[in-house]
Amino acid sequence: MNLTPVVIVAAPRTGSTFIWQCATALLTKTNHIENFNRRWLQSSSVDWELPHCHKSDFINIDEGYYELTLQLQDGSGSITNTDGYCDCIITERNVIDSYLSYVRTFTFSNNVSFQKEINDKDKLLSGIDYYIEQLQYIDHIKKNYKGRCLILKYEKFVNNYDYIFEKFESFFDIALNDDIKNSIIKNSSREKNLNVQKTLSGWGQVSEKHRLHGNHIWSNKINYSKDILTKENYELLLEKFSQIPVLSPWRQLRG
């Protein structure tokens, strides 16, 4: 792999934490991160632990630009000056599912109250403006970012590591052996994450190592929102999102 840093940028609740875990395992196993954090000395103050960002953390597309001076620690004295734009990985998900997951996490105290009260319109729409802003920003990144972007679809990767392996191999131009694949699976398995989540209390408590917060994981069923929303409220959300020009493809969810 080359030495280009990588950043994960996504709207909340689109599977970006899971992909961050997969990418962290990949880049550590292939010495990509270690080239910056361990094997190399860098004069830059930037910590290239794999960044995981939403709009509030990645405000301008130029923030993906980096400049590094790297020196080998093997005694050769070799110095490499490098700059450019980080590789960017973006996750996307059925917008109704991801929005409900956002509301569940930051509006409701637990999953029981979420299921009972989500069809209350005030609570249903409590985060709509914020989330539309998040989605618009990701569309802006996709259209204007100057570095390379890898787009990963939640509906394809949520229960399918082969999809992730194929996309990583193509994007990073590498072949993943069984050791690397097993490391990715071990680092990001749903069972492991659920066990971590049990140690956390509410969304306000976060595991920095795993990038999980309490109440983080719930349903990984595709299009689960249709199971808990009334038809009227499902259509209401579709209308709210599809009236935004850049989000018009979500109209196809009506089928």
Coordinates of C-alpha atoms in Angstrom, one line a residue:
M1 CA 0.0 0.0 0.0
N2 CA 1.1 3.6 -0.5
L3 CA 1.4 6.0 2.4
T4 CA -1.6 8.1 1.7
P5 CA -3.5 8.8 5.0
V6 CA -7.1 7.6 5.2
V7 CA -10.2 9.4 6.7
I8 CA -13.7 8.1 7.3
V9 CA -16.4 10.7 6.7
A10 CA -20.1 10.0 6.9
A11 CA -23.5 11.1 8.1
P12 CA -24.2 9.6 11.6
R13 CA -25.6 6.1 11.9
T14 CA -24.7 4.9 8.4
G15 CA -22.3 2.1 9.6
S16 CA -19.2 4.3 9.6
T17 CA -18.0 3.1 13.0
F18 CA -18.1 -0.5 11.8
I19 CA -16.2 0.4 8.6
W20 CA -13.7 2.5 10.7
Q21 CA -13.1 -0.7 12.7
C22 CA -12.6 -2.7 9.6
A23 CA -10.3 -0.1 8.0
T24 CA -8.3 0.3 11.2
A25 CA -7.7 -3.5 11.3
L26 CA -6.7 -3.5 7.6
L27 CA -4.3 -0.5 7.8
T28 CA -2.7 -1.7 11.0
K29 CA -2.2 -5.2 9.6
T30 CA -0.7 -3.9 6.4
N31 CA 1.6 -1.5 8.4
H32 CA -0.1 1.4 6.8
I33 CA -0.9 3.2 10.1
E34 CA 2.4 1.9 11.6
N35 CA 4.3 3.7 8.8
F36 CA 3.1 6.9 10.4
N37 CA 2.8 6.1 14.1
R38 CA 5.6 3.7 14.7
R39 CA 8.1 2.9 11.9
W40 CA 8.3 6.6 10.8
L41 CA 9.2 9.8 12.6
Q42 CA 7.0 12.7 11.4
S43 CA 7.6 16.4 11.9
S44 CA 3.9 17.1 11.4
S45 CA 1.9 17.6 14.6
V46 CA -1.0 15.7 13.0
D47 CA -1.8 12.3 14.7
W48 CA -2.6 10.0 11.8
E49 CA -4.6 7.5 13.9
L50 CA -7.4 6.8 11.4
P51 CA -9.8 9.8 11.7
H52 CA -13.6 9.1 11.9
C53 CA -15.6 12.3 11.1
H54 CA -19.0 13.7 10.7
K55 CA -19.8 17.2 9.5
S56 CA -18.9 18.9 12.8
D57 CA -15.4 17.3 12.6
F58 CA -14.6 17.8 8.9
I59 CA -15.9 21.2 8.1
N60 CA -14.0 22.0 4.9
I61 CA -12.9 19.8 2.0
D62 CA -9.4 21.2 2.3
E63 CA -9.1 19.6 5.7
G64 CA -8.3 16.4 3.9
Y65 CA -5.0 18.0 2.7
Y66 CA -1.9 16.8 4.5
E67 CA 1.8 17.7 4.5
L68 CA 4.3 15.2 6.1
T69 CA 8.0 14.9 6.4
L70 CA 8.9 11.3 7.2
Q71 CA 12.2 9.8 8.2
L72 CA 13.0 6.1 8.5
Q73 CA 14.0 4.8 11.9
D74 CA 16.2 2.1 10.5
G75 CA 19.3 4.3 10.6
S76 CA 19.5 4.9 6.8
G77 CA 18.7 8.6 7.2
S78 CA 16.2 8.4 4.4
I79 CA 13.8 11.3 4.4
T80 CA 10.5 11.5 2.4
N81 CA 8.5 14.7 2.0
T82 CA 5.0 14.0 0.9
D83 CA 1.7 15.8 0.6
G84 CA -1.7 15.5 -1.1
Y85 CA -5.3 14.7 -0.1
C86 CA -6.2 11.8 2.2
D87 CA -8.1 8.9 0.8
C88 CA -11.7 9.3 1.9
I89 CA -14.1 6.4 2.8
I90 CA -17.8 7.3 2.9
T91 CA -20.6 5.1 4.1
E92 CA -24.2 5.5 3.0
R93 CA -27.4 3.9 4.2
N94 CA -31.2 3.9 3.5
V95 CA -31.9 7.4 4.8
I96 CA -35.0 6.5 6.8
D97 CA -33.2 3.7 8.6
S98 CA -30.2 5.9 9.4
Y99 CA -32.2 8.9 10.5
L100 CA -34.4 6.8 12.8
S101 CA -31.2 5.3 14.3
Y102 CA -29.9 8.8 14.9
V103 CA -33.2 9.8 16.6
R104 CA -33.2 6.6 18.7
T105 CA -29.7 7.3 19.9
F106 CA -29.9 10.9 20.8
T107 CA -33.6 11.5 21.6
F108 CA -34.7 8.4 23.5
S109 CA -33.3 7.0 26.7
N110 CA -33.8 3.4 25.7
N111 CA -35.0 1.2 22.9
V112 CA -38.3 0.4 24.5
S113 CA -39.4 4.1 24.7
F114 CA -38.1 4.5 21.1
Q115 CA -40.4 1.8 19.7
K116 CA -43.4 3.1 21.8
E117 CA -43.0 6.8 21.1
I118 CA -41.3 7.2 17.7
N119 CA -44.5 7.8 15.9
D120 CA -45.1 10.9 17.9
K121 CA -44.5 13.5 15.2
D122 CA -42.6 16.0 17.4
K123 CA -40.1 13.3 18.5
L124 CA -40.0 11.8 15.0
L125 CA -39.0 15.1 13.5
S126 CA -36.7 16.2 16.4
G127 CA -33.5 15.8 14.4
I128 CA -34.7 16.3 10.8
D129 CA -33.0 19.6 10.1
Y130 CA -29.7 18.5 11.6
Y131 CA -29.7 15.2 9.6
I132 CA -30.6 16.8 6.3
E133 CA -27.7 19.1 6.8
Q134 CA -25.4 16.1 7.4
L135 CA -26.6 14.3 4.2
Q136 CA -26.2 17.5 2.2
Y137 CA -22.7 17.8 3.4
I138 CA -21.8 14.3 2.4
D139 CA -23.2 15.0 -1.0
H140 CA -20.9 18.0 -1.1
I141 CA -17.9 15.9 -0.2
K142 CA -18.7 13.4 -2.9
K143 CA -18.9 16.1 -5.6
N144 CA -16.1 18.3 -4.5
Y145 CA -13.4 16.5 -2.5
K146 CA -10.1 16.6 -4.3
G147 CA -8.8 13.2 -3.1
R148 CA -9.9 9.7 -3.8
C149 CA -13.3 8.5 -2.4
L150 CA -14.5 5.0 -1.7
I151 CA -18.3 4.8 -1.3
L152 CA -19.6 1.8 0.8
K153 CA -23.3 0.9 0.9
Y154 CA -24.6 -0.2 4.3
E155 CA -27.1 -2.6 2.8
K156 CA -24.3 -4.4 1.0
F157 CA -21.7 -4.5 3.8
V158 CA -23.7 -5.0 7.0
N159 CA -23.8 -8.8 6.8
N160 CA -21.2 -9.3 4.1
Y161 CA -17.5 -9.1 4.8
D162 CA -16.7 -10.3 1.2
Y163 CA -18.2 -7.1 -0.1
I164 CA -15.8 -5.1 2.2
F165 CA -12.8 -7.2 1.3
E166 CA -13.5 -6.8 -2.5
K167 CA -13.9 -3.0 -2.1
F168 CA -10.8 -2.6 0.0
E169 CA -8.7 -4.7 -2.4
S170 CA -9.8 -2.7 -5.4
F171 CA -9.5 0.8 -3.8
F172 CA -6.1 0.2 -2.1
D173 CA -4.8 -2.1 -4.9
I174 CA -3.8 -4.9 -2.6
A175 CA -4.6 -8.6 -2.1
L176 CA -5.9 -9.6 1.3
N177 CA -4.7 -12.9 2.7
D178 CA -6.6 -14.9 5.3
D179 CA -4.6 -13.5 8.1
I180 CA -5.7 -9.9 7.3
K181 CA -9.3 -10.9 6.6
N182 CA -9.5 -12.7 10.0
S183 CA -8.0 -9.7 11.7
I184 CA -10.7 -7.4 10.2
I185 CA -13.5 -9.8 11.2
K186 CA -12.1 -10.2 14.7
N187 CA -11.7 -6.4 15.2
S188 CA -15.2 -5.6 14.1
S189 CA -17.5 -8.5 14.7
R190 CA -21.1 -7.7 15.9
E191 CA -20.6 -10.1 18.9
K192 CA -17.5 -8.2 20.0
N193 CA -19.2 -4.9 19.7
L194 CA -22.2 -5.9 21.6
N195 CA -20.0 -7.1 24.4
V196 CA -18.2 -3.8 24.5
Q197 CA -21.6 -1.9 24.4
K198 CA -22.7 -3.8 27.5
T199 CA -19.9 -2.1 29.5
L200 CA -21.2 1.4 28.5
S201 CA -24.0 3.4 30.1
G202 CA -26.1 5.4 27.7
W203 CA -25.0 7.3 24.6
G204 CA -22.9 9.7 26.7
Q205 CA -20.4 7.0 27.6
V206 CA -17.9 6.2 24.8
S207 CA -15.3 3.6 24.2
E208 CA -12.5 5.5 22.5
K209 CA -10.8 2.3 21.5
H210 CA -13.8 0.9 19.7
R211 CA -15.5 4.2 18.9
L212 CA -18.8 2.9 20.4
H213 CA -21.2 4.6 22.8
G214 CA -23.8 3.1 24.9
N215 CA -27.0 2.2 23.0
H216 CA -25.0 2.3 19.8
I217 CA -26.0 -1.0 18.3
W218 CA -29.5 -2.1 17.8
S219 CA -31.1 -3.5 14.6
N220 CA -29.0 -4.4 11.6
K221 CA -32.1 -5.4 9.6
I222 CA -32.3 -3.6 6.3
N223 CA -35.3 -1.3 6.0
Y224 CA -36.3 -1.9 9.6
S225 CA -38.0 1.5 9.7
K226 CA -41.1 0.1 7.9
D227 CA -41.6 -2.3 10.9
I228 CA -42.0 0.5 13.5
L229 CA -43.3 3.5 11.6
T230 CA -46.9 4.1 10.6
K231 CA -47.4 4.3 6.8
E232 CA -48.3 8.0 7.3
N233 CA -45.0 8.7 9.1
Y234 CA -42.9 6.7 6.7
E235 CA -44.3 8.8 3.9
L236 CA -43.8 12.0 5.9
L237 CA -40.1 11.2 6.2
L238 CA -39.8 10.3 2.6
E239 CA -41.3 13.6 1.7
K240 CA -39.0 15.5 4.0
F241 CA -35.9 14.0 2.5
S242 CA -36.9 13.7 -1.1
Q243 CA -37.8 17.4 -1.4
I244 CA -34.1 18.2 -1.0
P245 CA -32.7 18.3 -4.6
V246 CA -29.5 16.4 -3.8
L247 CA -31.5 13.7 -2.0
S248 CA -34.1 13.0 -4.7
P249 CA -32.8 9.4 -5.4
W250 CA -34.5 8.5 -2.0
R251 CA -37.8 8.8 -3.9
Q252 CA -37.2 5.2 -5.1
L253 CA -37.8 4.0 -1.6
R254 CA -41.5 4.4 -2.2
G255 CA -41.3 1.1 -4.1

